[in-house]
mmCIF file of C-alpha atoms in Angstrom:
data_model
loop_
_atom_site.group_PDB
_atom_site.id
_atom_site.type_symbol
_atom_site.label_atom_id
_atom_site.label_comp_id
_atom_site.label_asym_id
_atom_site.label_seq_id
_atom_site.Cartn_x
_atom_site.Cartn_y
_atom_site.Cartn_z
ATOM 1 C CA MET A 1 56.266 6.433 -96.960
ATOM 2 C CA HIS A 2 53.692 9.014 -98.045
ATOM 3 C CA ALA A 3 51.836 9.067 -94.750
ATOM 4 C CA ARG A 4 54.948 10.106 -92.890
ATOM 5 C CA VAL A 5 56.498 12.468 -95.424
ATOM 6 C CA LEU A 6 53.516 13.956 -97.231
ATOM 7 C CA ASP A 7 50.476 15.721 -95.807
ATOM 8 C CA LEU A 8 48.065 16.789 -98.551
ATOM 9 C CA ASP A 9 44.706 18.531 -98.086
ATOM 10 C CA PRO A 10 42.701 17.854 -101.289
ATOM 11 C CA ALA A 11 40.208 20.648 -100.527
ATOM 12 C CA THR A 12 42.811 23.434 -100.377
ATOM 13 C CA ARG A 13 45.522 21.627 -102.413
ATOM 14 C CA HIS A 14 47.962 22.625 -99.677
ATOM 15 C CA VAL A 15 50.839 20.185 -99.134
ATOM 16 C CA SER A 16 53.243 19.852 -96.240
ATOM 17 C CA LEU A 17 56.357 18.137 -97.551
ATOM 18 C CA ASP A 18 59.721 18.376 -95.809
ATOM 19 C CA ALA A 19 62.393 18.461 -98.497
ATOM 20 C CA LYS A 20 65.042 17.680 -95.873
ATOM 21 C CA ASP A 21 63.427 14.385 -94.838
ATOM 22 C CA PRO A 22 65.622 11.527 -96.129
ATOM 23 C CA ALA A 23 62.504 9.549 -96.997
ATOM 24 C CA PHE A 24 61.766 12.300 -99.532
ATOM 25 C CA PHE A 25 65.129 13.375 -100.935
ATOM 26 C CA GLN A 26 66.382 9.790 -101.309
ATOM 27 C CA ASN A 27 63.409 9.127 -103.616
ATOM 28 C CA PRO A 28 61.088 12.084 -104.242
ATOM 29 C CA TYR A 29 59.159 10.460 -107.089
ATOM 30 C CA PRO A 30 56.501 8.590 -105.035
ATOM 31 C CA ALA A 31 55.613 11.844 -103.274
ATOM 32 C CA PHE A 32 55.247 13.602 -106.635
ATOM 33 C CA GLU A 33 52.965 10.833 -107.902
ATOM 34 C CA ALA A 34 50.826 10.945 -104.760
ATOM 35 C CA ILE A 35 50.385 14.694 -105.314
ATOM 36 C CA ARG A 36 49.689 14.273 -109.046
ATOM 37 C CA ALA A 37 46.969 11.720 -108.263
ATOM 38 C CA GLU A 38 45.108 14.455 -106.358
ATOM 39 C CA THR A 39 45.991 17.655 -108.206
ATOM 40 C CA PRO A 40 48.313 18.991 -110.953
ATOM 41 C CA VAL A 41 48.857 22.178 -108.927
ATOM 42 C CA PHE A 42 49.633 22.323 -105.214
ATOM 43 C CA PHE A 43 50.677 24.885 -102.631
ATOM 44 C CA TRP A 44 53.964 23.750 -101.058
ATOM 45 C CA LYS A 45 53.734 25.121 -97.549
ATOM 46 C CA GLN A 46 57.447 24.955 -96.769
ATOM 47 C CA TYR A 47 58.260 26.987 -99.902
ATOM 48 C CA GLY A 48 55.233 29.242 -99.669
ATOM 49 C CA LEU A 49 54.306 29.028 -103.352
ATOM 50 C CA TRP A 50 52.098 27.226 -105.864
ATOM 51 C CA CYS A 51 53.861 24.407 -107.724
ATOM 52 C CA PHE A 52 53.155 22.562 -110.971
ATOM 53 C CA VAL A 53 53.912 18.874 -111.527
ATOM 54 C CA ASN A 54 52.593 18.024 -115.002
ATOM 55 C CA ALA A 55 54.823 18.113 -118.077
ATOM 56 C CA ASP A 56 52.505 20.316 -120.157
ATOM 57 C CA ASP A 57 52.268 22.953 -117.412
ATOM 58 C CA VAL A 58 55.975 22.995 -116.597
ATOM 59 C CA ASN A 59 56.877 23.162 -120.282
ATOM 60 C CA ALA A 60 54.369 25.975 -120.905
ATOM 61 C CA LEU A 61 55.456 27.997 -117.877
ATOM 62 C CA PHE A 62 59.114 27.833 -118.891
ATOM 63 C CA ARG A 63 58.044 29.591 -122.108
ATOM 64 C CA ASP A 64 55.310 31.907 -120.814
ATOM 65 C CA ARG A 65 56.740 35.442 -120.797
ATOM 66 C CA ARG A 66 54.306 36.482 -118.073
ATOM 67 C CA PHE A 67 56.635 34.582 -115.723
ATOM 68 C CA GLY A 68 60.304 35.389 -115.259
ATOM 69 C CA ARG A 69 63.453 34.965 -113.205
ATOM 70 C CA GLU A 70 63.480 38.551 -111.898
ATOM 71 C CA ILE A 71 60.812 40.978 -110.778
ATOM 72 C CA LEU A 72 62.577 44.284 -110.073
ATOM 73 C CA HIS A 73 62.649 45.218 -113.774
ATOM 74 C CA VAL A 74 58.850 45.596 -113.661
ATOM 75 C CA ALA A 75 58.161 46.456 -110.000
ATOM 76 C CA THR A 76 59.719 48.043 -106.925
ATOM 77 C CA ARG A 77 60.502 46.074 -103.789
ATOM 78 C CA GLU A 78 57.790 48.049 -101.964
ATOM 79 C CA GLU A 79 55.201 47.256 -104.629
ATOM 80 C CA VAL A 80 55.625 43.488 -104.343
ATOM 81 C CA GLY A 81 56.666 43.314 -100.694
ATOM 82 C CA LEU A 82 60.184 42.079 -101.434
ATOM 83 C CA PRO A 83 62.552 42.928 -98.565
ATOM 84 C CA GLU A 84 66.086 44.180 -99.108
ATOM 85 C CA PRO A 85 68.710 41.427 -98.753
ATOM 86 C CA GLU A 86 70.498 41.372 -95.421
ATOM 87 C CA PRO A 87 73.647 43.557 -95.625
ATOM 88 C CA ARG A 88 75.852 40.577 -94.728
ATOM 89 C CA LEU A 89 74.608 38.784 -97.886
ATOM 90 C CA LYS A 90 75.171 41.753 -100.202
ATOM 91 C CA PRO A 91 78.435 40.441 -101.761
ATOM 92 C CA PHE A 92 76.665 37.262 -102.869
ATOM 93 C CA TYR A 93 73.603 39.036 -104.281
ATOM 94 C CA ASP A 94 75.716 41.714 -105.970
ATOM 95 C CA VAL A 95 77.242 38.922 -108.049
ATOM 96 C CA ASP A 96 74.115 36.794 -108.372
ATOM 97 C CA SER A 97 71.972 39.709 -109.577
ATOM 98 C CA LEU A 98 74.165 40.132 -112.671
ATOM 99 C CA SER A 99 73.822 36.492 -113.757
ATOM 100 C CA MET A 100 72.008 35.920 -117.048
ATOM 101 C CA LEU A 101 70.156 33.136 -115.229
ATOM 102 C CA GLU A 102 68.561 35.758 -112.979
ATOM 103 C CA ARG A 103 67.822 38.398 -115.654
ATOM 104 C CA GLU A 104 65.031 39.066 -118.118
ATOM 105 C CA PRO A 105 65.230 40.896 -121.459
ATOM 106 C CA PRO A 106 66.768 43.160 -122.535
ATOM 107 C CA ALA A 107 69.630 42.480 -120.086
ATOM 108 C CA HIS A 108 69.290 38.716 -120.477
ATOM 109 C CA THR A 109 69.319 38.948 -124.270
ATOM 110 C CA ARG A 110 72.533 40.983 -124.304
ATOM 111 C CA LEU A 111 74.368 38.726 -121.836
ATOM 112 C CA ARG A 112 73.263 35.466 -123.435
ATOM 113 C CA THR A 113 74.100 36.638 -126.957
ATOM 114 C CA LEU A 114 77.648 37.496 -125.905
ATOM 115 C CA VAL A 115 78.228 34.190 -124.102
ATOM 116 C CA ASN A 116 76.320 31.900 -126.456
ATOM 117 C CA ARG A 117 78.894 31.937 -129.255
ATOM 118 C CA ALA A 118 81.131 29.659 -127.179
ATOM 119 C CA PHE A 119 78.370 27.100 -126.584
ATOM 120 C CA VAL A 120 76.938 26.459 -130.035
ATOM 121 C CA SER A 121 77.123 22.791 -130.998
ATOM 122 C CA ARG A 122 79.812 23.183 -133.661
ATOM 123 C CA GLN A 123 82.143 24.814 -131.115
ATOM 124 C CA ILE A 124 81.379 22.285 -128.408
ATOM 125 C CA GLU A 125 81.971 19.323 -130.743
ATOM 126 C CA LYS A 126 85.639 20.339 -130.933
ATOM 127 C CA LEU A 127 85.967 19.296 -127.278
ATOM 128 C CA ARG A 128 85.140 15.631 -127.952
ATOM 129 C CA PRO A 129 88.797 14.449 -128.269
ATOM 130 C CA ARG A 130 89.697 16.188 -124.996
ATOM 131 C CA ILE A 131 86.770 14.551 -123.182
ATOM 132 C CA GLU A 132 87.714 11.143 -124.610
ATOM 133 C CA LYS A 133 91.327 11.525 -123.503
ATOM 134 C CA LEU A 134 90.334 12.722 -120.049
ATOM 135 C CA SER A 135 87.881 9.827 -119.596
ATOM 136 C CA HIS A 136 90.573 7.272 -120.396
ATOM 137 C CA GLU A 137 93.137 8.975 -118.156
ATOM 138 C CA LEU A 138 90.776 8.927 -115.184
ATOM 139 C CA ILE A 139 89.870 5.260 -115.686
ATOM 140 C CA ASP A 140 93.580 4.412 -116.008
ATOM 141 C CA ARG A 141 94.054 5.740 -112.477
ATOM 142 C CA PHE A 142 91.537 3.425 -110.811
ATOM 143 C CA GLU A 143 91.024 0.463 -113.178
ATOM 144 C CA GLY A 144 93.629 -1.663 -111.439
ATOM 145 C CA ARG A 145 91.985 -1.227 -108.010
ATOM 146 C CA GLY A 146 88.874 -3.140 -108.985
ATOM 147 C CA GLU A 147 86.722 -0.543 -107.260
ATOM 148 C CA ALA A 148 86.083 3.199 -107.287
ATOM 149 C CA GLU A 149 83.864 5.965 -105.996
ATOM 150 C CA LEU A 150 82.664 7.286 -109.322
ATOM 151 C CA ILE A 151 81.433 10.716 -108.258
ATOM 152 C CA ALA A 152 84.876 11.808 -107.069
ATOM 153 C CA ASP A 153 86.973 9.620 -109.373
ATOM 154 C CA PHE A 154 85.130 10.095 -112.672
ATOM 155 C CA ALA A 155 81.916 12.140 -112.753
ATOM 156 C CA THR A 156 83.378 15.264 -111.115
ATOM 157 C CA PRO A 157 86.786 15.759 -112.776
ATOM 158 C CA ILE A 158 85.556 15.657 -116.371
ATOM 159 C CA PRO A 159 83.137 18.625 -116.391
ATOM 160 C CA VAL A 160 85.260 20.631 -113.930
ATOM 161 C CA ILE A 161 88.422 20.323 -116.009
ATOM 162 C CA VAL A 162 86.591 20.843 -119.320
ATOM 163 C CA ILE A 163 84.810 24.036 -118.239
ATOM 164 C CA ALA A 164 87.977 25.390 -116.573
ATOM 165 C CA GLU A 165 89.992 24.815 -119.753
ATOM 166 C CA LEU A 166 87.205 26.260 -121.891
ATOM 167 C CA LEU A 167 87.161 29.433 -119.823
ATOM 168 C CA GLY A 168 90.929 29.613 -119.548
ATOM 169 C CA VAL A 169 91.421 29.218 -115.795
ATOM 170 C CA PRO A 170 93.968 26.680 -114.515
ATOM 171 C CA ALA A 171 92.502 23.208 -114.099
ATOM 172 C CA ASP A 172 94.999 22.571 -111.287
ATOM 173 C CA ARG A 173 92.835 24.938 -109.214
ATOM 174 C CA ALA A 174 89.904 22.514 -109.605
ATOM 175 C CA ASP A 175 89.699 21.853 -105.856
ATOM 176 C CA ASP A 176 89.280 25.571 -105.152
ATOM 177 C CA LEU A 177 86.760 25.977 -107.969
ATOM 178 C CA LEU A 178 84.728 23.064 -106.619
ATOM 179 C CA ASP A 179 84.843 24.349 -103.065
ATOM 180 C CA TRP A 180 83.724 27.865 -104.053
ATOM 181 C CA SER A 181 81.070 26.496 -106.362
ATOM 182 C CA HIS A 182 79.547 24.116 -103.807
ATOM 183 C CA LYS A 183 79.387 26.871 -101.192
ATOM 184 C CA MET A 184 77.733 29.335 -103.575
ATOM 185 C CA VAL A 185 75.259 26.806 -104.981
ATOM 186 C CA ALA A 186 74.114 25.996 -101.426
ATOM 187 C CA MET A 187 72.376 29.395 -101.434
ATOM 188 C CA TYR A 188 69.776 28.037 -103.868
ATOM 189 C CA GLN A 189 68.772 24.936 -101.961
ATOM 190 C CA PHE A 190 65.902 24.495 -99.559
ATOM 191 C CA GLY A 191 66.427 25.189 -95.852
ATOM 192 C CA ARG A 192 69.857 26.808 -96.035
ATOM 193 C CA THR A 193 71.530 27.719 -92.733
ATOM 194 C CA ARG A 194 73.295 30.854 -91.475
ATOM 195 C CA GLU A 195 76.576 28.936 -91.663
ATOM 196 C CA GLN A 196 75.941 28.095 -95.324
ATOM 197 C CA GLU A 197 75.096 31.718 -96.088
ATOM 198 C CA ASP A 198 78.305 32.993 -94.497
ATOM 199 C CA ALA A 199 80.320 30.359 -96.374
ATOM 200 C CA ALA A 200 78.655 31.388 -99.651
ATOM 201 C CA VAL A 201 79.576 35.054 -99.122
ATOM 202 C CA ALA A 202 83.196 34.155 -98.380
ATOM 203 C CA ALA A 203 83.311 31.888 -101.452
ATOM 204 C CA THR A 204 81.811 34.627 -103.632
ATOM 205 C CA LEU A 205 84.499 37.107 -102.588
ATOM 206 C CA ALA A 206 87.326 34.586 -103.093
ATOM 207 C CA PHE A 207 85.949 33.378 -106.432
ATOM 208 C CA SER A 208 85.515 36.963 -107.685
ATOM 209 C CA ASP A 209 89.049 37.989 -106.666
ATOM 210 C CA PHE A 210 90.477 34.895 -108.347
ATOM 211 C CA LEU A 211 88.653 35.633 -111.612
ATOM 212 C CA ARG A 212 89.479 39.345 -111.643
ATOM 213 C CA GLY A 213 93.149 38.393 -111.535
ATOM 214 C CA TYR A 214 92.790 36.187 -114.602
ATOM 215 C CA ILE A 215 90.645 38.719 -116.434
ATOM 216 C CA ASN A 216 93.271 41.431 -115.888
ATOM 217 C CA GLU A 217 95.982 39.053 -117.074
ATOM 218 C CA ARG A 218 93.999 38.254 -120.248
ATOM 219 C CA ARG A 219 93.413 41.917 -121.025
ATOM 220 C CA GLY A 220 97.108 42.323 -121.712
ATOM 221 C CA LYS A 221 97.732 38.808 -122.987
ATOM 222 C CA PRO A 222 94.706 37.331 -124.799
ATOM 223 C CA ALA A 223 94.603 33.562 -125.284
ATOM 224 C CA ASP A 224 92.412 31.040 -127.086
ATOM 225 C CA ASP A 225 89.861 30.786 -124.286
ATOM 226 C CA LEU A 226 86.419 32.018 -123.343
ATOM 227 C CA ILE A 227 87.596 34.740 -120.961
ATOM 228 C CA SER A 228 89.594 36.321 -123.777
ATOM 229 C CA THR A 229 86.637 35.920 -126.143
ATOM 230 C CA LEU A 230 84.271 37.593 -123.684
ATOM 231 C CA ILE A 231 86.673 40.471 -123.103
ATOM 232 C CA ALA A 232 86.784 41.058 -126.840
ATOM 233 C CA ALA A 233 83.136 40.228 -127.469
ATOM 234 C CA GLU A 234 81.000 43.010 -128.803
ATOM 235 C CA GLU A 235 77.439 42.687 -129.959
ATOM 236 C CA ALA A 236 75.698 45.776 -131.349
ATOM 237 C CA GLY A 237 78.333 47.939 -129.694
ATOM 238 C CA ASP A 238 77.621 46.565 -126.219
ATOM 239 C CA LYS A 239 80.237 44.810 -124.099
ATOM 240 C CA LEU A 240 80.166 43.015 -120.806
ATOM 241 C CA THR A 241 81.191 45.125 -117.845
ATOM 242 C CA GLU A 242 83.924 43.597 -115.700
ATOM 243 C CA ASP A 243 81.371 42.779 -112.995
ATOM 244 C CA GLU A 244 79.171 41.050 -115.576
ATOM 245 C CA LEU A 245 82.186 39.206 -116.914
ATOM 246 C CA VAL A 246 83.102 37.958 -113.422
ATOM 247 C CA THR A 247 79.520 36.861 -112.772
ATOM 248 C CA SER A 248 79.249 35.147 -116.169
ATOM 249 C CA CYS A 249 82.437 33.171 -115.508
ATOM 250 C CA ILE A 250 81.202 32.150 -112.057
ATOM 251 C CA LEU A 251 77.848 31.079 -113.518
ATOM 252 C CA LEU A 252 79.516 29.041 -116.265
ATOM 253 C CA LEU A 253 81.922 27.378 -113.840
ATOM 254 C CA ASN A 254 79.159 26.597 -111.340
ATOM 255 C CA ALA A 255 76.479 25.505 -113.796
ATOM 256 C CA GLY A 256 79.059 23.990 -116.147
ATOM 257 C CA HIS A 257 79.924 21.176 -113.787
ATOM 258 C CA GLU A 258 77.361 20.825 -110.972
ATOM 259 C CA ALA A 259 74.493 19.460 -113.057
ATOM 260 C CA THR A 260 76.673 17.282 -115.294
ATOM 261 C CA VAL A 261 78.407 15.651 -112.317
ATOM 262 C CA HIS A 262 75.086 14.534 -110.897
ATOM 263 C CA ALA A 263 73.473 13.724 -114.241
ATOM 264 C CA THR A 264 76.389 11.365 -114.896
ATOM 265 C CA GLY A 265 76.232 9.780 -111.442
ATOM 266 C CA ASN A 266 72.457 9.420 -111.533
ATOM 267 C CA GLY A 267 72.676 8.016 -115.061
ATOM 268 C CA VAL A 268 75.290 5.377 -114.256
ATOM 269 C CA LYS A 269 73.211 4.340 -111.235
ATOM 270 C CA ALA A 270 70.056 4.071 -113.374
ATOM 271 C CA ILE A 271 71.819 1.927 -115.984
ATOM 272 C CA LEU A 272 73.338 -0.410 -113.390
ATOM 273 C CA GLU A 273 70.034 -0.801 -111.549
ATOM 274 C CA SER A 274 68.037 -1.351 -114.748
ATOM 275 C CA GLY A 275 69.697 -4.650 -115.634
ATOM 276 C CA LEU A 276 69.888 -3.524 -119.269
ATOM 277 C CA ASP A 277 72.951 -4.429 -121.352
ATOM 278 C CA PRO A 278 75.282 -1.399 -121.608
ATOM 279 C CA LYS A 279 76.690 -2.778 -124.887
ATOM 280 C CA ALA A 280 73.258 -2.428 -126.440
ATOM 281 C CA LEU A 281 72.609 0.967 -124.850
ATOM 282 C CA PHE A 282 75.858 2.380 -126.274
ATOM 283 C CA ALA A 283 76.003 0.395 -129.525
ATOM 284 C CA ASP A 284 75.937 3.399 -131.866
ATOM 285 C CA ALA A 285 75.607 7.184 -131.842
ATOM 286 C CA GLU A 286 71.815 7.119 -132.028
ATOM 287 C CA ARG A 287 71.453 4.764 -129.079
ATOM 288 C CA ILE A 288 74.091 6.644 -127.081
ATOM 289 C CA ALA A 289 72.119 9.874 -127.527
ATOM 290 C CA ALA A 290 68.849 8.146 -126.595
ATOM 291 C CA THR A 291 70.396 6.602 -123.464
ATOM 292 C CA VAL A 292 71.766 9.934 -122.270
ATOM 293 C CA GLU A 293 68.394 11.644 -122.840
ATOM 294 C CA GLU A 294 66.653 8.907 -120.866
ATOM 295 C CA CYS A 295 69.177 9.319 -118.036
ATOM 296 C CA MET A 296 68.346 13.033 -117.961
ATOM 297 C CA ARG A 297 64.596 12.369 -118.001
ATOM 298 C CA PHE A 298 64.540 9.493 -115.529
ATOM 299 C CA ASP A 299 66.592 11.031 -112.713
ATOM 300 C CA PRO A 300 67.476 14.665 -113.510
ATOM 301 C CA PRO A 301 70.072 16.590 -111.480
ATOM 302 C CA LEU A 302 67.837 19.627 -110.952
ATOM 303 C CA HIS A 303 64.295 19.099 -109.679
ATOM 304 C CA PHE A 304 62.888 22.554 -109.078
ATOM 305 C CA PHE A 305 62.956 26.029 -110.601
ATOM 306 C CA ALA A 306 60.996 29.092 -109.466
ATOM 307 C CA ARG A 307 59.541 31.918 -111.552
ATOM 308 C CA TYR A 308 58.160 35.324 -110.575
ATOM 309 C CA VAL A 309 54.690 36.295 -111.750
ATOM 310 C CA LEU A 310 55.302 39.464 -113.794
ATOM 311 C CA GLU A 311 51.670 40.639 -113.980
ATOM 312 C CA ASP A 312 48.345 39.842 -112.334
ATOM 313 C CA LEU A 313 46.919 36.810 -114.124
ATOM 314 C CA ASP A 314 44.823 33.649 -113.886
ATOM 315 C CA TYR A 315 46.453 30.309 -114.680
ATOM 316 C CA ARG A 316 44.881 26.885 -114.194
ATOM 317 C CA GLY A 317 42.192 28.413 -112.041
ATOM 318 C CA LEU A 318 44.726 30.165 -109.826
ATOM 319 C CA SER A 319 44.539 33.902 -109.325
ATOM 320 C CA LEU A 320 48.191 34.942 -109.246
ATOM 321 C CA LYS A 321 49.403 38.388 -108.287
ATOM 322 C CA LYS A 322 52.387 40.288 -109.668
ATOM 323 C CA GLY A 323 55.432 39.557 -107.512
ATOM 324 C CA GLU A 324 54.323 36.099 -106.353
ATOM 325 C CA ARG A 325 56.463 33.106 -107.257
ATOM 326 C CA VAL A 326 55.515 29.724 -108.687
ATOM 327 C CA GLY A 327 57.484 26.477 -108.637
ATOM 328 C CA LEU A 328 58.142 24.258 -111.653
ATOM 329 C CA VAL A 329 58.807 20.709 -110.441
ATOM 330 C CA ILE A 330 61.085 19.276 -113.137
ATOM 331 C CA GLY A 331 61.504 15.941 -111.359
ATOM 332 C CA ALA A 332 57.731 15.430 -111.401
ATOM 333 C CA ALA A 333 57.213 16.693 -114.964
ATOM 334 C CA ASN A 334 59.777 14.224 -116.308
ATOM 335 C CA ARG A 335 57.793 11.346 -114.779
ATOM 336 C CA ASP A 336 54.377 12.526 -116.001
ATOM 337 C CA PRO A 337 52.529 9.399 -117.260
ATOM 338 C CA ALA A 338 50.396 11.588 -119.530
ATOM 339 C CA ARG A 339 53.542 12.315 -121.537
ATOM 340 C CA PHE A 340 55.795 9.320 -120.908
ATOM 341 C CA GLU A 341 54.408 5.789 -121.035
ATOM 342 C CA GLN A 342 55.507 3.771 -117.999
ATOM 343 C CA ALA A 343 57.208 6.928 -116.819
ATOM 344 C CA ALA A 344 58.724 5.315 -113.710
ATOM 345 C CA ARG A 345 60.616 2.808 -115.870
ATOM 346 C CA PHE A 346 64.126 3.462 -117.215
ATOM 347 C CA ASP A 347 63.730 2.790 -120.929
ATOM 348 C CA PRO A 348 66.214 4.316 -123.405
ATOM 349 C CA GLY A 349 64.222 2.703 -126.220
ATOM 350 C CA ARG A 350 61.129 4.806 -125.579
ATOM 351 C CA PRO A 351 59.899 7.210 -128.292
ATOM 352 C CA PRO A 352 62.003 10.390 -128.350
ATOM 353 C CA LEU A 353 59.887 12.945 -126.493
ATOM 354 C CA ALA A 354 61.528 16.074 -125.101
ATOM 355 C CA ASN A 355 61.897 16.306 -121.328
ATOM 356 C CA VAL A 356 62.351 19.506 -119.302
ATOM 357 C CA SER A 357 65.672 18.727 -117.604
ATOM 358 C CA PHE A 358 67.363 21.626 -119.410
ATOM 359 C CA GLY A 359 64.448 24.005 -118.869
ATOM 360 C CA GLY A 360 62.853 25.815 -121.770
ATOM 361 C CA GLY A 361 62.181 29.158 -123.397
ATOM 362 C CA ILE A 362 64.726 31.971 -123.232
ATOM 363 C CA HIS A 363 66.390 30.403 -120.173
ATOM 364 C CA PHE A 364 66.944 27.002 -121.807
ATOM 365 C CA CYS A 365 70.289 25.759 -120.481
ATOM 366 C CA ILE A 366 73.066 27.393 -122.484
ATOM 367 C CA GLY A 367 75.375 24.514 -121.580
ATOM 368 C CA ALA A 368 73.056 21.729 -122.787
ATOM 369 C CA PRO A 369 75.222 20.858 -125.842
ATOM 370 C CA LEU A 370 78.304 20.587 -123.612
ATOM 371 C CA ALA A 371 76.526 18.503 -120.953
ATOM 372 C CA ARG A 372 75.190 16.120 -123.601
ATOM 373 C CA LEU A 373 78.610 15.816 -125.255
ATOM 374 C CA GLU A 374 80.341 15.092 -121.946
ATOM 375 C CA MET A 375 77.856 12.352 -121.048
ATOM 376 C CA GLN A 376 77.644 10.902 -124.569
ATOM 377 C CA THR A 377 81.441 10.682 -124.660
ATOM 378 C CA SER A 378 82.395 9.643 -121.122
ATOM 379 C CA MET A 379 79.666 7.122 -120.260
ATOM 380 C CA PRO A 380 80.220 4.736 -123.215
ATOM 381 C CA ILE A 381 83.970 4.775 -122.487
ATOM 382 C CA LEU A 382 83.314 3.944 -118.821
ATOM 383 C CA PHE A 383 81.135 0.930 -119.649
ATOM 384 C CA GLU A 384 83.436 -0.214 -122.465
ATOM 385 C CA ARG A 385 86.538 -0.081 -120.280
ATOM 386 C CA LEU A 386 84.784 -1.699 -117.295
ATOM 387 C CA PRO A 387 82.347 -4.241 -118.781
ATOM 388 C CA LYS A 388 81.788 -5.921 -115.388
ATOM 389 C CA LEU A 389 80.878 -2.651 -113.674
ATOM 390 C CA ARG A 390 78.424 -3.155 -110.810
ATOM 391 C CA LEU A 391 77.173 -1.321 -107.742
ATOM 392 C CA ALA A 392 79.133 -1.938 -104.550
ATOM 393 C CA GLY A 393 76.795 -0.593 -101.898
ATOM 394 C CA GLU A 394 73.544 1.330 -101.857
ATOM 395 C CA PRO A 395 73.836 4.714 -103.622
ATOM 396 C CA LEU A 396 72.628 7.533 -101.366
ATOM 397 C CA TYR A 397 71.582 11.013 -102.460
ATOM 398 C CA ARG A 398 72.779 14.243 -100.848
ATOM 399 C CA ASP A 399 70.544 16.291 -98.593
ATOM 400 C CA ALA A 400 70.461 19.122 -101.115
ATOM 401 C CA TYR A 401 66.993 19.355 -102.610
ATOM 402 C CA HIS A 402 66.202 20.914 -105.144
ATOM 403 C CA PHE A 403 69.479 19.643 -106.543
ATOM 404 C CA HIS A 404 69.336 15.880 -106.884
ATOM 405 C CA GLY A 405 72.619 14.036 -106.956
ATOM 406 C CA LEU A 406 74.448 11.215 -105.236
ATOM 407 C CA ALA A 407 76.757 11.801 -102.283
ATOM 408 C CA ALA A 408 78.801 8.860 -103.547
ATOM 409 C CA LEU A 409 78.576 6.035 -106.089
ATOM 410 C CA HIS A 410 80.660 3.043 -105.021
ATOM 411 C CA VAL A 411 81.236 0.531 -107.810
ATOM 412 C CA ALA A 412 83.349 -2.547 -108.441
ATOM 413 C CA TRP A 413 84.203 -4.785 -111.406
#
C-alpha cells in the first residue's frame, strides 16, 4: 500500500501523499507509521507545510503560544504573503473569521469566556436524561427491523438534536442544519472544489439568516436556552456582537455534532471489529469512560489541525518563519508507540494516558464534556438493547480527509 500511496524522500523529509486516494483515507494509519519510521517531522507536499506526527510534539504545539489559529493580529497580509480571499468567498470568511476557533487572545478569550458557561461539566450533566431518552427512542424505531444504518439512524440524530435543543433552535429543522453544516465544513477539507466552495457560501448565507431570525425572536422573548444566555451574557462589560453571536451559534452547531457523529460511528466499528465483549466494556461508569476514551484515541474523527507560526523561530531543527503554517497530525499522534503501548491495538483496558483528539491549550475543544457525555450515554444503551449487534458489510470511510468518519455503518442483530 505504501509504495503506491506514499512517496517519502528521507534526505529532504518531503512526502507526497494524496489525501484523496482511497488507499489512504480508508486507513491512513499505515502511512503515518511509515513516515514515523523515517522522521517525526515531514513536509507534506500537497499541503505545502511541515507536519508533526509524534504525540509529544503535537501535544506541545497545541500549547505553544508561538503558534496560533490566526496570523493577522500580529502581521499584515503583505508581510506574510497572505492573499485576500476571493470576493465570491467573502460571505463565508466574514462568518468564519469571527469564530473563536479561528481567533487568538484577547478576542478568543472574550468569546470563549462568554460561551464556556454553557459547556462546563455540571451544566452538561443535566442533559444525560435527555440523551438516554433519545437513544431509546431511536433504537425503538429500528429494533424490529433486525438491521440499521447506524450513522443515519443513531449516530447523527443524537448530537444534532441535543445541540439544537441546547441552543434553542427547532430540532425539526435538523435536516436543514445538517445540510448547511456539511456544506460549510467542506471548506476545511483537503482538495475542495469550486462547487463545494459555492455551496458553502450559499449555506453560510442561509444558516446566518435562519439564526438571525431566532436571535431577534429571543431578544423580545428570552427562553431557557443558549441563544438567550448569550444575548444576555456579559463578561467584564463586554458582550457578543450580533455577528459574533451568529458565528458562535454556527460554530457550536457545526462542531457540536460533526465530530461526535463520527466518533460514535468509528467507536462502534472499533468495538465490533475488536471481538471484545461489550458487556465488559460497559460494565460500570469507570469502564464506560475508559472505552469511550479509547474509541477517541484509536480512530479519532478529526485527524489534522493547522497552526500559524506567529514569530520567526526554530523548532525540532526547523527554521520556521512568521506567517508559515504547520500541521498537527492528530491521527498519527494518537497511535504513537512511544506514548501508547501496542498503539495499533484497540484496548480500553490500557493505562489512562491523555490523547490529543480534543486538541489542547487554549483551543481545547469546548464541547469535549458534551461529546463524552453523549458517547458515554448512547453507546452502552445501544449495546445493551442490541446484544447481538454485528457488522453487516464492510464499513467505508468518506472521502473527506482531514475529517475521518464513516459514510455508512450497516449493522444487524
